[in-house]
Amino acid sequence: MRRHPTVADPARVIATARSWLGTPYHDQASLRGVGCDCLGLARGVWREVVGGEPFPIPPYSRDWGETGPREVLAEGARAMMPEIALSDASPGALILFRMAPRAIAKHVGVLTAHNGFIHSYERLGVVEEILTPAWRRRIAFAFLFSPSDSI
């Protein structure tokens, strides 16, 4: 893992993510109060906490059971955020979930406490909920919001 000398204030990350609560679910969107999916939520938090998005996000499938040789979402996050060990993930971290055992990671959320997270979920929109054992065992990667020049 790379060292991460400058990371965003976790309290600011969490407050920003909470400002998206209630935003309806909308696939591939990223507009607070209007609509977003899980990646759109992460992108919105990034824009408010870190700054402009460093590259455009290409279209992506909604298939949570998608398999393949590449962890595209994790690779994209790794290009702009420091990756941390799952055991080091604490409030304010971005977490990526693998929704099926052999699938690639396709869902993201922001930790708000050691037992809570915010994410955008189809039919629910942006919600904060308990990080149950079922959710916790699906965590595959963790990253910190950080200016890209510090990774």
Tab-separated table of C-alpha atoms in Angstrom:
chain	number	residue	atom	x	y	z
A	1	MET	CA	0.000	0.000	0.000
A	2	ARG	CA	1.172	3.542	-0.700
A	3	ARG	CA	1.644	6.062	2.063
A	4	HIS	CA	-1.062	8.675	2.282
A	5	PRO	CA	0.281	11.842	3.887
A	6	THR	CA	-2.748	14.020	3.085
A	7	VAL	CA	-6.237	12.665	3.495
A	8	ALA	CA	-9.554	14.427	3.673
A	9	ASP	CA	-11.002	15.095	7.115
A	10	PRO	CA	-13.197	12.043	7.841
A	11	ALA	CA	-15.815	14.221	9.580
A	12	ARG	CA	-16.119	16.322	6.412
A	13	VAL	CA	-16.413	13.217	4.226
A	14	ILE	CA	-19.182	11.840	6.446
A	15	ALA	CA	-21.039	15.170	6.665
A	16	THR	CA	-20.867	15.497	2.890
A	17	ALA	CA	-22.135	11.951	2.356
A	18	ARG	CA	-24.963	12.602	4.826
A	19	SER	CA	-25.957	15.698	2.852
A	20	TRP	CA	-26.897	13.264	0.047
A	21	LEU	CA	-29.323	11.264	2.245
A	22	GLY	CA	-32.718	11.014	0.604
A	23	THR	CA	-31.378	11.512	-2.927
A	24	PRO	CA	-33.356	9.116	-5.152
A	25	TYR	CA	-31.615	6.239	-6.879
A	26	HIS	CA	-30.848	6.894	-10.531
A	27	ASP	CA	-28.472	4.695	-12.507
A	28	GLN	CA	-25.226	6.453	-13.559
A	29	ALA	CA	-26.319	9.836	-12.182
A	30	SER	CA	-24.523	12.029	-9.635
A	31	LEU	CA	-26.725	14.981	-8.635
A	32	ARG	CA	-27.455	15.514	-4.951
A	33	GLY	CA	-31.175	15.726	-4.294
A	34	VAL	CA	-31.969	14.721	-7.892
A	35	GLY	CA	-30.555	11.225	-8.362
A	36	CYS	CA	-27.480	9.028	-8.074
A	37	ASP	CA	-26.324	5.463	-7.922
A	38	CYS	CA	-23.653	4.262	-5.491
A	39	LEU	CA	-20.773	5.417	-7.681
A	40	GLY	CA	-22.557	8.726	-8.273
A	41	LEU	CA	-22.698	9.245	-4.509
A	42	ALA	CA	-18.932	8.591	-4.220
A	43	ARG	CA	-18.274	10.945	-7.147
A	44	GLY	CA	-20.388	13.665	-5.526
A	45	VAL	CA	-18.586	13.315	-2.203
A	46	TRP	CA	-15.267	13.460	-4.094
A	47	ARG	CA	-16.247	16.668	-5.902
A	48	GLU	CA	-17.308	18.390	-2.676
A	49	VAL	CA	-14.417	17.201	-0.516
A	50	VAL	CA	-11.472	16.889	-2.919
A	51	GLY	CA	-12.349	18.797	-6.101
A	52	GLY	CA	-13.016	18.133	-9.755
A	53	GLU	CA	-13.166	14.600	-11.019
A	54	PRO	CA	-9.801	13.694	-12.595
A	55	PHE	CA	-11.291	11.688	-15.476
A	56	PRO	CA	-14.703	10.976	-16.988
A	57	ILE	CA	-16.487	7.841	-15.850
A	58	PRO	CA	-17.349	5.567	-18.787
A	59	PRO	CA	-20.749	3.848	-18.915
A	60	TYR	CA	-20.924	0.746	-16.721
A	61	SER	CA	-23.291	-2.163	-16.248
A	62	ARG	CA	-25.616	-2.586	-13.288
A	63	ASP	CA	-24.867	-6.315	-13.064
A	64	TRP	CA	-23.727	-6.974	-9.493
A	65	GLY	CA	-22.964	-10.567	-10.395
A	66	GLU	CA	-20.578	-9.563	-13.185
A	67	THR	CA	-17.384	-11.594	-13.298
A	68	GLY	CA	-14.196	-10.888	-15.130
A	69	PRO	CA	-10.442	-10.729	-14.910
A	70	ARG	CA	-10.267	-7.033	-13.894
A	71	GLU	CA	-11.520	-5.133	-10.866
A	72	VAL	CA	-12.387	-2.043	-12.919
A	73	LEU	CA	-13.986	-0.098	-10.055
A	74	ALA	CA	-11.083	-0.814	-7.710
A	75	GLU	CA	-8.556	0.096	-10.410
A	76	GLY	CA	-10.314	3.423	-10.961
A	77	ALA	CA	-10.387	4.174	-7.241
A	78	ARG	CA	-6.741	3.157	-6.908
A	79	ALA	CA	-5.793	5.656	-9.634
A	80	MET	CA	-7.087	8.563	-7.543
A	81	MET	CA	-7.225	7.432	-3.905
A	82	PRO	CA	-4.835	5.677	-1.522
A	83	GLU	CA	-5.872	2.090	-0.874
A	84	ILE	CA	-5.831	0.899	2.721
A	85	ALA	CA	-6.074	-2.518	4.337
A	86	LEU	CA	-9.621	-3.535	5.174
A	87	SER	CA	-8.569	-3.770	8.808
A	88	ASP	CA	-7.592	-0.071	8.660
A	89	ALA	CA	-10.917	1.106	7.212
A	90	SER	CA	-12.468	3.620	9.582
A	91	PRO	CA	-15.197	6.277	9.356
A	92	GLY	CA	-14.778	8.408	6.249
A	93	ALA	CA	-13.311	5.587	4.142
A	94	LEU	CA	-14.766	4.565	0.796
A	95	ILE	CA	-15.525	0.851	0.785
A	96	LEU	CA	-16.133	-1.358	-2.252
A	97	PHE	CA	-18.358	-4.400	-2.021
A	98	ARG	CA	-18.272	-7.674	-3.923
A	99	MET	CA	-21.965	-8.603	-4.038
A	100	ALA	CA	-21.449	-12.242	-5.084
A	101	PRO	CA	-18.568	-14.542	-4.115
A	102	ARG	CA	-16.868	-14.748	-7.531
A	103	ALA	CA	-18.075	-11.404	-8.883
A	104	ILE	CA	-16.034	-8.247	-9.242
A	105	ALA	CA	-16.608	-5.385	-6.785
A	106	LYS	CA	-19.520	-3.306	-8.106
A	107	HIS	CA	-20.994	-1.437	-5.114
A	108	VAL	CA	-19.575	1.389	-2.988
A	109	GLY	CA	-20.375	3.149	0.246
A	110	VAL	CA	-18.862	5.534	2.766
A	111	LEU	CA	-18.201	4.312	6.303
A	112	THR	CA	-19.865	6.557	8.883
A	113	ALA	CA	-18.976	4.525	11.950
A	114	HIS	CA	-17.397	1.163	12.559
A	115	ASN	CA	-20.896	-0.277	12.202
A	116	GLY	CA	-22.565	2.095	9.756
A	117	PHE	CA	-22.308	3.270	6.149
A	118	ILE	CA	-24.023	5.417	3.536
A	119	HIS	CA	-24.738	4.134	0.053
A	120	SER	CA	-27.231	4.496	-2.775
A	121	TYR	CA	-29.339	1.437	-3.257
A	122	GLU	CA	-31.906	0.717	-5.949
A	123	ARG	CA	-35.480	1.498	-4.780
A	124	LEU	CA	-34.156	3.153	-1.585
A	125	GLY	CA	-31.898	5.913	-2.857
A	126	VAL	CA	-29.185	7.247	-0.570
A	127	VAL	CA	-29.547	5.749	2.897
A	128	GLU	CA	-27.451	5.271	6.013
A	129	GLU	CA	-27.654	1.849	7.510
A	130	ILE	CA	-25.971	-0.613	9.813
A	131	LEU	CA	-22.979	-2.470	8.445
A	132	THR	CA	-24.424	-5.889	9.226
A	133	PRO	CA	-22.322	-9.054	9.043
A	134	ALA	CA	-23.873	-9.721	5.604
A	135	TRP	CA	-22.634	-6.344	4.334
A	136	ARG	CA	-19.291	-6.544	6.170
A	137	ARG	CA	-18.308	-9.881	4.605
A	138	ARG	CA	-18.835	-8.377	1.125
A	139	ILE	CA	-16.254	-5.582	1.613
A	140	ALA	CA	-13.454	-6.187	-0.875
A	141	PHE	CA	-11.479	-2.907	-0.936
A	142	ALA	CA	-11.101	0.287	1.099
A	143	PHE	CA	-9.777	3.705	0.077
A	144	LEU	CA	-9.305	7.172	1.566
A	145	PHE	CA	-10.524	10.395	0.035
A	146	SER	CA	-7.325	12.268	-0.703
A	147	PRO	CA	-6.089	14.805	-3.223
A	148	SER	CA	-4.680	12.764	-6.110
A	149	ASP	CA	-1.311	14.540	-5.911
A	150	SER	CA	-0.772	13.065	-2.433
A	151	ILE	CA	-0.960	9.374	-3.394
